[in-house]
Short mmCIF file of C-alpha atoms and ligand atoms in Angstrom, two decimals:
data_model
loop_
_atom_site.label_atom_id
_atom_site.label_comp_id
_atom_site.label_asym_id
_atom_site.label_seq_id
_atom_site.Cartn_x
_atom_site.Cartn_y
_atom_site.Cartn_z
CA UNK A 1079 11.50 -26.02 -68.52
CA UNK A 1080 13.62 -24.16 -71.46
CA UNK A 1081 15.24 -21.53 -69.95
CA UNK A 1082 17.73 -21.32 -66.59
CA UNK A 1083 19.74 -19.57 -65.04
CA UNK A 1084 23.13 -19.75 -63.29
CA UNK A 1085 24.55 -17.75 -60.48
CA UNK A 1086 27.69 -17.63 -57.93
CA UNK A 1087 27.31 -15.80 -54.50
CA UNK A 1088 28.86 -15.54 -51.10
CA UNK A 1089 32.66 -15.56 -51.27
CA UNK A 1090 34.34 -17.34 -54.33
CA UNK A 1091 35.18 -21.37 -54.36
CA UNK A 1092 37.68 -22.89 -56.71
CA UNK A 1093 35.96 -25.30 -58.24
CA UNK A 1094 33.11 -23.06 -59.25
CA UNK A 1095 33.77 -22.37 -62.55
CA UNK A 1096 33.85 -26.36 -63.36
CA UNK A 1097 30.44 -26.07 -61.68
CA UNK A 1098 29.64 -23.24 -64.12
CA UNK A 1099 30.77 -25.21 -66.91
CA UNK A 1100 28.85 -28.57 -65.75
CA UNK A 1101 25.78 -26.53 -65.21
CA UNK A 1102 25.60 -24.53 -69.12
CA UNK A 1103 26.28 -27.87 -70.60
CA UNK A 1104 24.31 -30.44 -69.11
CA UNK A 1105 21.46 -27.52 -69.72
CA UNK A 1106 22.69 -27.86 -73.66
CA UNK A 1107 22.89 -31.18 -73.81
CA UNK A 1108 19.38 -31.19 -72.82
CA UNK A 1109 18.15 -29.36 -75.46
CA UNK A 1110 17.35 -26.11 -72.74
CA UNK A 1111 18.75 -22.15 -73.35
CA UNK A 1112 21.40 -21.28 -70.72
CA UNK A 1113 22.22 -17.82 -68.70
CA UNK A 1114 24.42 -16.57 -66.58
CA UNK A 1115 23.77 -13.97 -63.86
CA UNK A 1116 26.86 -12.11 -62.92
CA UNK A 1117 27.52 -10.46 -59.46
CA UNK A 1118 25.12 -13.42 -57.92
CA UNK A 1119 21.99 -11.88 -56.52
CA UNK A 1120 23.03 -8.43 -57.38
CA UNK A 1121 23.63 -8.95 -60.51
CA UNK A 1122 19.73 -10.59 -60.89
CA UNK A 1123 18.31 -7.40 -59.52
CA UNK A 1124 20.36 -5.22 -61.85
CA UNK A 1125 19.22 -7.84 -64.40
CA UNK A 1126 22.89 -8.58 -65.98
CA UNK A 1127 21.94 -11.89 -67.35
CA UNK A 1128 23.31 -12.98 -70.21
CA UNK A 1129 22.71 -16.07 -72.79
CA UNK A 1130 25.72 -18.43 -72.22
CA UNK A 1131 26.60 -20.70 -75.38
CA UNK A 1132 28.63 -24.13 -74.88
CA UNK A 1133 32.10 -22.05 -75.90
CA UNK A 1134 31.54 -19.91 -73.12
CA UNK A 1135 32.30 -22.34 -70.88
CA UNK A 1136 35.55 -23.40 -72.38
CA UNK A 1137 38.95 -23.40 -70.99
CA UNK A 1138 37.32 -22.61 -67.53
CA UNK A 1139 37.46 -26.31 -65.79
CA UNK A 1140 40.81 -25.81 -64.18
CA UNK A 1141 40.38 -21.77 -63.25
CA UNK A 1142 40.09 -20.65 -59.64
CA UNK A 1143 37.47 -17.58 -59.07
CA UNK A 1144 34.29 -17.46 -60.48
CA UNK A 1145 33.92 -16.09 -64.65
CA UNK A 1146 30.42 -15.00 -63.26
CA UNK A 1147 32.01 -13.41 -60.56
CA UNK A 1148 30.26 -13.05 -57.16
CA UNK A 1149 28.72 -10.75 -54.19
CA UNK A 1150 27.37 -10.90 -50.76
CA UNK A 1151 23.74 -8.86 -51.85
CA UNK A 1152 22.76 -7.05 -49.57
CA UNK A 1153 19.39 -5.84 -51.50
CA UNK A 1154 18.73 -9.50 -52.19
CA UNK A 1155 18.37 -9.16 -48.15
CA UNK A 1156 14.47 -7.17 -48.87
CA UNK A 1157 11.62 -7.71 -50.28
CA UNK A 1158 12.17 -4.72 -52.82
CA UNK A 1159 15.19 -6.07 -54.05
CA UNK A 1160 13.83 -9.83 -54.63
CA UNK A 1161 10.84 -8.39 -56.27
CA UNK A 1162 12.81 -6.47 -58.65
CA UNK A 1163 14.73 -9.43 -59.09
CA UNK A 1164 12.10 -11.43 -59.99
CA UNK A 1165 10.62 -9.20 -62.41
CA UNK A 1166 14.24 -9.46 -64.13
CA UNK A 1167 14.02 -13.06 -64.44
CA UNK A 1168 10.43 -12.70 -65.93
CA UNK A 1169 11.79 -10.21 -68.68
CA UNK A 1170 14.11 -12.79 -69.51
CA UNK A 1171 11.73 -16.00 -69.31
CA UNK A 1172 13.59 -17.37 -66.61
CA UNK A 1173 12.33 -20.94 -65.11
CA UNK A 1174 14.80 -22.63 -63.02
CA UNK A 1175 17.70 -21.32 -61.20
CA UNK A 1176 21.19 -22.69 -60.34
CA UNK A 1177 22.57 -20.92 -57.05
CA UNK A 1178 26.04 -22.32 -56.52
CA UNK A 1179 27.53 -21.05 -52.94
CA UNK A 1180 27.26 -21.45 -49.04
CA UNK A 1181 24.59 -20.82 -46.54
CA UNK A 1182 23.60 -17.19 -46.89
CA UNK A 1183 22.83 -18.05 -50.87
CA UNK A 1184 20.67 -20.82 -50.00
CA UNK A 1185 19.04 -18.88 -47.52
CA UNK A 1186 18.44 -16.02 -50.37
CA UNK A 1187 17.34 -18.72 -52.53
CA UNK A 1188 15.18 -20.48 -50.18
CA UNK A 1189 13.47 -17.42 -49.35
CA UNK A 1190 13.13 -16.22 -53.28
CA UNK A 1191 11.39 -19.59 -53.81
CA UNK A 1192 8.97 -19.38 -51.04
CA UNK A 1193 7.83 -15.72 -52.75
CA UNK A 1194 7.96 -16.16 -55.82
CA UNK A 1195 8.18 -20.11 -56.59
CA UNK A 1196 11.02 -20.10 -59.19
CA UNK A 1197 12.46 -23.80 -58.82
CA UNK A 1198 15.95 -23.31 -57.74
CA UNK A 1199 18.81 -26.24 -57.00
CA UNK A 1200 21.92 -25.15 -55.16
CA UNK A 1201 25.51 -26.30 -55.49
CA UNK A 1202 27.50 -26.28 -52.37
CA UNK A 1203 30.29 -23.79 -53.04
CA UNK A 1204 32.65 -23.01 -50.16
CA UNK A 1205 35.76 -23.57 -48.91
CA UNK A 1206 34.78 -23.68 -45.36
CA UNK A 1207 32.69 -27.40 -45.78
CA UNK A 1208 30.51 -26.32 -43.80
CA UNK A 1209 27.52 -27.28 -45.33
CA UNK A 1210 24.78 -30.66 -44.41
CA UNK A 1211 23.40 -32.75 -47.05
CA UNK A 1212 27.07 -33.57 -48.74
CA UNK A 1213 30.60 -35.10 -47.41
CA UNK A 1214 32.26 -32.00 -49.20
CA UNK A 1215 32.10 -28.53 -50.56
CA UNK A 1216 33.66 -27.52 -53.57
CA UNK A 1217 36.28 -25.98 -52.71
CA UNK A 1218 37.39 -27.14 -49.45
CA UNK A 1219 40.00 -29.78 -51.20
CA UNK A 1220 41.78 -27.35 -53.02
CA UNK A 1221 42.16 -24.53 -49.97
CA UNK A 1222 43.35 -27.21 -47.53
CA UNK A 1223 45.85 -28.37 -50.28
CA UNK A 1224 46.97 -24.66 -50.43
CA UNK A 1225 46.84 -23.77 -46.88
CA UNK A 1226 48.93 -27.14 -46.38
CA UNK A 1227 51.31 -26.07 -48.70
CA UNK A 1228 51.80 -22.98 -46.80
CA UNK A 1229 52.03 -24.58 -43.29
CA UNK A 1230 54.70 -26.64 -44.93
CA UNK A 1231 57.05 -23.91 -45.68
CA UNK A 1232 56.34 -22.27 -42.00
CA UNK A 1233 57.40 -25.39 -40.23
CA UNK A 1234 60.72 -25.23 -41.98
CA UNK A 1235 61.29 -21.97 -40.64
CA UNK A 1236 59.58 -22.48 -37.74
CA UNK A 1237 62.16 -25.49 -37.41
CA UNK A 1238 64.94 -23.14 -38.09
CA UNK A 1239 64.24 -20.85 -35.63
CA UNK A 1240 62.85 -23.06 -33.15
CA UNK A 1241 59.92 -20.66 -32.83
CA UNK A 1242 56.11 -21.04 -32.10
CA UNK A 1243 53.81 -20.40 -34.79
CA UNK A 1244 50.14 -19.57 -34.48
CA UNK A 1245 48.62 -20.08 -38.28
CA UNK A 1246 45.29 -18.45 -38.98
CA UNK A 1247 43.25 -20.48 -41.20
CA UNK A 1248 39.51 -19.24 -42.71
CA UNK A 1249 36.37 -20.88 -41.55
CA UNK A 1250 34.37 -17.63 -39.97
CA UNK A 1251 31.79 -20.00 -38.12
CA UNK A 1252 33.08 -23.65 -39.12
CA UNK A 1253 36.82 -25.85 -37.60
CA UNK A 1254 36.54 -28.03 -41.32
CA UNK A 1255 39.79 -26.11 -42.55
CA UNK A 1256 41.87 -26.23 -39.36
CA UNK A 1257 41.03 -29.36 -38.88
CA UNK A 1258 42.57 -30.71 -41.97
CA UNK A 1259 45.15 -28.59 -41.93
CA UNK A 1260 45.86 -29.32 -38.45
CA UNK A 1261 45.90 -32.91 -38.87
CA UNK A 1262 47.85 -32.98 -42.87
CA UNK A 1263 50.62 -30.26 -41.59
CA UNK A 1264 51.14 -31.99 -38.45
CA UNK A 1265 50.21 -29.15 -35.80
CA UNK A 1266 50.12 -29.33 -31.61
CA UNK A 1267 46.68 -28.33 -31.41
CA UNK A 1268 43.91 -27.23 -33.56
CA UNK A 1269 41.72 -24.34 -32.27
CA UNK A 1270 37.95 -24.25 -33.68
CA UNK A 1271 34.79 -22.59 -33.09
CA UNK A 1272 33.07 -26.09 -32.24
CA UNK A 1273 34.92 -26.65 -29.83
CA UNK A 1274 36.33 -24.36 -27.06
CA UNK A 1275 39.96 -24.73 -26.13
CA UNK A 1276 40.96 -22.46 -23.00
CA UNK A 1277 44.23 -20.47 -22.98
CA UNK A 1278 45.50 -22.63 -20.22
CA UNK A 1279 45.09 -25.39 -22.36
CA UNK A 1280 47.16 -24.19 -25.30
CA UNK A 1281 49.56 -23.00 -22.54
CA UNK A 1282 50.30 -26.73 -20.84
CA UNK A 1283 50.39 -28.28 -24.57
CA UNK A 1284 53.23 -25.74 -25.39
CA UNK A 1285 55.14 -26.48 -22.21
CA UNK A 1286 54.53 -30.43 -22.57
CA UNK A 1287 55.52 -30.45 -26.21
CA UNK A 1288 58.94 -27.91 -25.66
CA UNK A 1289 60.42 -30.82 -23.59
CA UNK A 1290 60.59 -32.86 -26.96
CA UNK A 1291 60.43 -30.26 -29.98
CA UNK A 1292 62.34 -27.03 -30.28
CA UNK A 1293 59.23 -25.69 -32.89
CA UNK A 1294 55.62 -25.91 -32.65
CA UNK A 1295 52.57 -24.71 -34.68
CA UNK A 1296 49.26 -24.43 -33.84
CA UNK A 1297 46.48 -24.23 -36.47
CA UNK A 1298 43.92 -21.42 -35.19
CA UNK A 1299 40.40 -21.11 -37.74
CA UNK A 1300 39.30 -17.62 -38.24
CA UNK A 1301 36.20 -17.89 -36.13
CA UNK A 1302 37.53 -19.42 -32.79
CA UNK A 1303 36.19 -17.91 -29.88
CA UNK A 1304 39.67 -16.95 -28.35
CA UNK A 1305 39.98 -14.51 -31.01
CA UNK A 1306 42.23 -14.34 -34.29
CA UNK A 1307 45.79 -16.27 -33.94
CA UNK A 1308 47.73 -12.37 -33.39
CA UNK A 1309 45.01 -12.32 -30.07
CA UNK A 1310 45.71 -15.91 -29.11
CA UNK A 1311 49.42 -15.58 -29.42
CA UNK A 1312 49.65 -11.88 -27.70
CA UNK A 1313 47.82 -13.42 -24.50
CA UNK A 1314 49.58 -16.81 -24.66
CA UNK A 1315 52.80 -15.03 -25.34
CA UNK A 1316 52.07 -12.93 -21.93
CA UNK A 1317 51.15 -15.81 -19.52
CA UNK A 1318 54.20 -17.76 -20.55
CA UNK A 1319 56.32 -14.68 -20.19
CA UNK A 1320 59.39 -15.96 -21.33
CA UNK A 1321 61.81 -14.11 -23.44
CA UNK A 1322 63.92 -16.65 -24.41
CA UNK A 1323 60.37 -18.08 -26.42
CA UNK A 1324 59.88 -16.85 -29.91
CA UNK A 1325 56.33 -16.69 -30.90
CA UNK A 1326 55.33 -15.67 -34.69
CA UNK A 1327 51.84 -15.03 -36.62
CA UNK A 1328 50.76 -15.60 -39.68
CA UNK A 1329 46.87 -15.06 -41.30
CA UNK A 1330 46.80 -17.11 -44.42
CA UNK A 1331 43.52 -15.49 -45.52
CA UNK A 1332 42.46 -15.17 -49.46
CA UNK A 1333 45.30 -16.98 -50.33
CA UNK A 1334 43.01 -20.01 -49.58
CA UNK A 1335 40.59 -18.86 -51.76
CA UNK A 1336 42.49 -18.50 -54.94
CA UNK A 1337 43.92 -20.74 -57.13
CA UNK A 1338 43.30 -24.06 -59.82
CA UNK A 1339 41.05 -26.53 -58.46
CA UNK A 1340 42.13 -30.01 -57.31
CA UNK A 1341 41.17 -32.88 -59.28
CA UNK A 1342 38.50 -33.48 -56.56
CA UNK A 1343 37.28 -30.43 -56.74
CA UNK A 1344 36.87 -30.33 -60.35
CA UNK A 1345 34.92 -33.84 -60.27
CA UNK A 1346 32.97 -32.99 -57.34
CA UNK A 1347 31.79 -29.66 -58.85
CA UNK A 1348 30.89 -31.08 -62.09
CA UNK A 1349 28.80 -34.02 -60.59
CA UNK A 1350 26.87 -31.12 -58.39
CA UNK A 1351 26.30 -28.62 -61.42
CA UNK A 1352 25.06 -31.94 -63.73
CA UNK A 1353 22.66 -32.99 -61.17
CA UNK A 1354 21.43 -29.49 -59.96
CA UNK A 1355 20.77 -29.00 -63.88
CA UNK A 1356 18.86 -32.82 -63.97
CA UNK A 1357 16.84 -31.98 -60.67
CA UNK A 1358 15.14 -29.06 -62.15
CA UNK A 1359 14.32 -31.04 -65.25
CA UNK A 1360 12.48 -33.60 -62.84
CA UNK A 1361 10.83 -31.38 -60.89
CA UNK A 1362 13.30 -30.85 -57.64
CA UNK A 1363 13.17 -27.66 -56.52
CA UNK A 1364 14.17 -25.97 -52.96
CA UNK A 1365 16.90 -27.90 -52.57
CA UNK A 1366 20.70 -28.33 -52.87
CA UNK A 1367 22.55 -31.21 -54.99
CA UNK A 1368 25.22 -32.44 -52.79
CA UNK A 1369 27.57 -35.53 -52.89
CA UNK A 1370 26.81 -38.32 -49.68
CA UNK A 1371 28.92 -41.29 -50.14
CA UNK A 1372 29.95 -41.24 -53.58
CA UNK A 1373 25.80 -40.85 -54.42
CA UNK A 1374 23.78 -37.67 -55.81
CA UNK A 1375 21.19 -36.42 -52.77
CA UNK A 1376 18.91 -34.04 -53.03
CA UNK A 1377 18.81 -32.10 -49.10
CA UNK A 1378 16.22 -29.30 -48.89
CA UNK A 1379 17.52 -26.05 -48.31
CA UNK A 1380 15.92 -25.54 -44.92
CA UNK A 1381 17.97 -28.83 -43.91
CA UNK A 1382 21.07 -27.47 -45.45
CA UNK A 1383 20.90 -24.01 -43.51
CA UNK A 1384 19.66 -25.18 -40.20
CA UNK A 1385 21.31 -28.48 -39.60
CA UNK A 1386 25.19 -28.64 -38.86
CA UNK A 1387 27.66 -30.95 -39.82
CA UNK A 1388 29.54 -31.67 -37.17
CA UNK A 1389 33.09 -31.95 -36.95
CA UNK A 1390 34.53 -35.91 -37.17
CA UNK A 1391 35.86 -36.66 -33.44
CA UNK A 1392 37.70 -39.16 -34.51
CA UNK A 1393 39.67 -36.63 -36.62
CA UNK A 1394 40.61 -34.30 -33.24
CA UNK A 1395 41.44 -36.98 -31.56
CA UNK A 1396 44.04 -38.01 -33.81
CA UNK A 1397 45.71 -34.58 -33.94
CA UNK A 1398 45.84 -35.21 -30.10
CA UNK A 1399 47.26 -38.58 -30.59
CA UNK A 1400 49.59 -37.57 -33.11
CA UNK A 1401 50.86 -34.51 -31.58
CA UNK A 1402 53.02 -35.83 -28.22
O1 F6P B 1298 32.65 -18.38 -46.44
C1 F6P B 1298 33.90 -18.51 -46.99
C2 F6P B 1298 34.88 -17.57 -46.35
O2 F6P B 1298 36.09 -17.76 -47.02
C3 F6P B 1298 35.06 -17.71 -44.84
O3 F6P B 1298 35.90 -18.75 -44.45
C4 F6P B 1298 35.60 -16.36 -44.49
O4 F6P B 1298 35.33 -16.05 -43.16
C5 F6P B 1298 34.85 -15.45 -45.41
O5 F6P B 1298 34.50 -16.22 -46.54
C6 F6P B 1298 35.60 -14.22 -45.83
O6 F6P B 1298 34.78 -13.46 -46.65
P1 F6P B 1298 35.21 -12.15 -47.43
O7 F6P B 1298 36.05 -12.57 -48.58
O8 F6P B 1298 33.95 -11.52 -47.86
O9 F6P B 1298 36.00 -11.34 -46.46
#
């Protein structure tokens, strides 16, 4: 193999340009010719690929976003689009490809393979850690550190105020994020899509916890069932029905997204991108390069999209414990 290429897709990770970075030069270092696709699958179909050099990977280790930027495709979705794609990566002498994101790019990738039979690694780039076949995503260290950091500041006004606050947190399909967040920023409850927490239940924990707190916050992920936090709170506000209760919203959203990576981040993304790089040269293909107790594995990407990683009990029970 002499030639590969590197894409981002699905929404941006921080921690993905380090993979970037880890990806170009381990390819170098190998004696192989690195690209980069921008706009993820888009991008391959409109065939912006471009030769990256070692130097255009500098200075990038410690930037959130992606320098190769990134899409949801929806073209990638048909067989037109992949085929056009493909013959893109033939005008360029493609070989292997490096697909760092979530799910829905190692479903496009998956599928691309099985057509066309272009090895392709993935790197697991999300915030949402929602993906089997490695303990972490990048990503996910350095939005719980930043949704923390804003769950900090809301309890001090929350404190102030003695209000209730009901903090949205992203995770459209997956609890990972409130579930840190829950636990780190010391919340009553955690609501996730994993697992279903009634009304009534959020109700009696507010009650029970108002005889010893005068504030309370309670971490809702994007995807819970209830609906967003503004829902949850409008219909928990109206069975408590009590005027002299001051309930408050907030939707973190991008905010999570943005910013430098964490130190973890950074080391997790470059192991990934080394070892996506060092599968393709020995022959892995189909497959994402994810971190399992402090060890390189190699999950197929049929395992990674249609096996879950559940949620650690032990974890919600301890935001139980730790919230009387
Ligand atoms: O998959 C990562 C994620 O951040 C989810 O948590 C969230 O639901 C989604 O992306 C938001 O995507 P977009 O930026 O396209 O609105």
């Amino acid at each position: 193999m002499k030639k590969i290429a590197v894409l981002t897709s699905g929404g941006d990770a921080p921690g993905m340009n380090a993979c970037i970075r880890a990806v170009v030069r381990t390819g170098i270092f190998h004696g192989m010719e690195m690209y980069g696709i921008m706009y993820g699958y888009d991008g391959m179909i409109n065939g912006e690929i471009q030769k990256m050099e070692s130097h255009a990977v500098s200075n990038i280790v410690q930037r959130g976003g992606t320098i190769l930027k990134s899409a949801r495709s929806e073209k990638f979705r048909t067989k037109e689009g992949r085929k056009i794609a493909y013959e893109q990566l033939q005008k360029h002498g493609i070989e292997g490809l490096v697909a760092i994101g979530g799910d829905g790019t190692f479903t496009g990738a998956k599928v691309f393979y099985e057509e066309y039979g272009i090895p392709t690694i993935g790197c697991p780039g999300t915030i949402d850690n929602d993906i089997y076949g490695t303990d972490f995503t990048i990503g996910f260290d350095t939005a719980i550190n930043t949704a923390l950091e804003a769950i900090d500041k809301i309890r001090d006004t929350a404190a102030a105020h003695d209000r209730i606050f009901f903090i949205e947190v992203m995770g459209r399909d997956s609890g990972y994020i409130a579930v840190e967040c829950g636990l780190g920023g010391g919340a009553e409850m955690v609501m996730v899509p994993e697992t279903k927490t009634t009304l009534h239940e959020v109700v009696e924990k507010l009650k029970g916890s108002r005889k010893t707190k005068t504030s309370s916050v309670i971490v809702v992920a994007e995807g819970d069932e209830e609906g967003s936090a503004a829902e949850i709170m409008e219909k928990v506000k109206n069975i408590i029905n009590d005027d002299t209760k001051d309930f408050k919203v907030t939707t973190l959203g991008h905010i999570q997204r943005g910013g430098n990576p964490t130190g973890k981040d950074r080391m997790l993304a470059s192991r990934c991108g080394m070892a996506a790089v060092e599968g393709l040269m020995n022959g892995q293909a189909n497959c994402m390069a994810g971190i399992i107790h402090d060890e390189v594995v190699y999950t197929s990407f049929e395992d990674c999209i249609t096996k879950s990683k559940p949620l650690n009990k032990d974890t919600l029970k301890l935001i139980e414990i730790l919230s009387i």
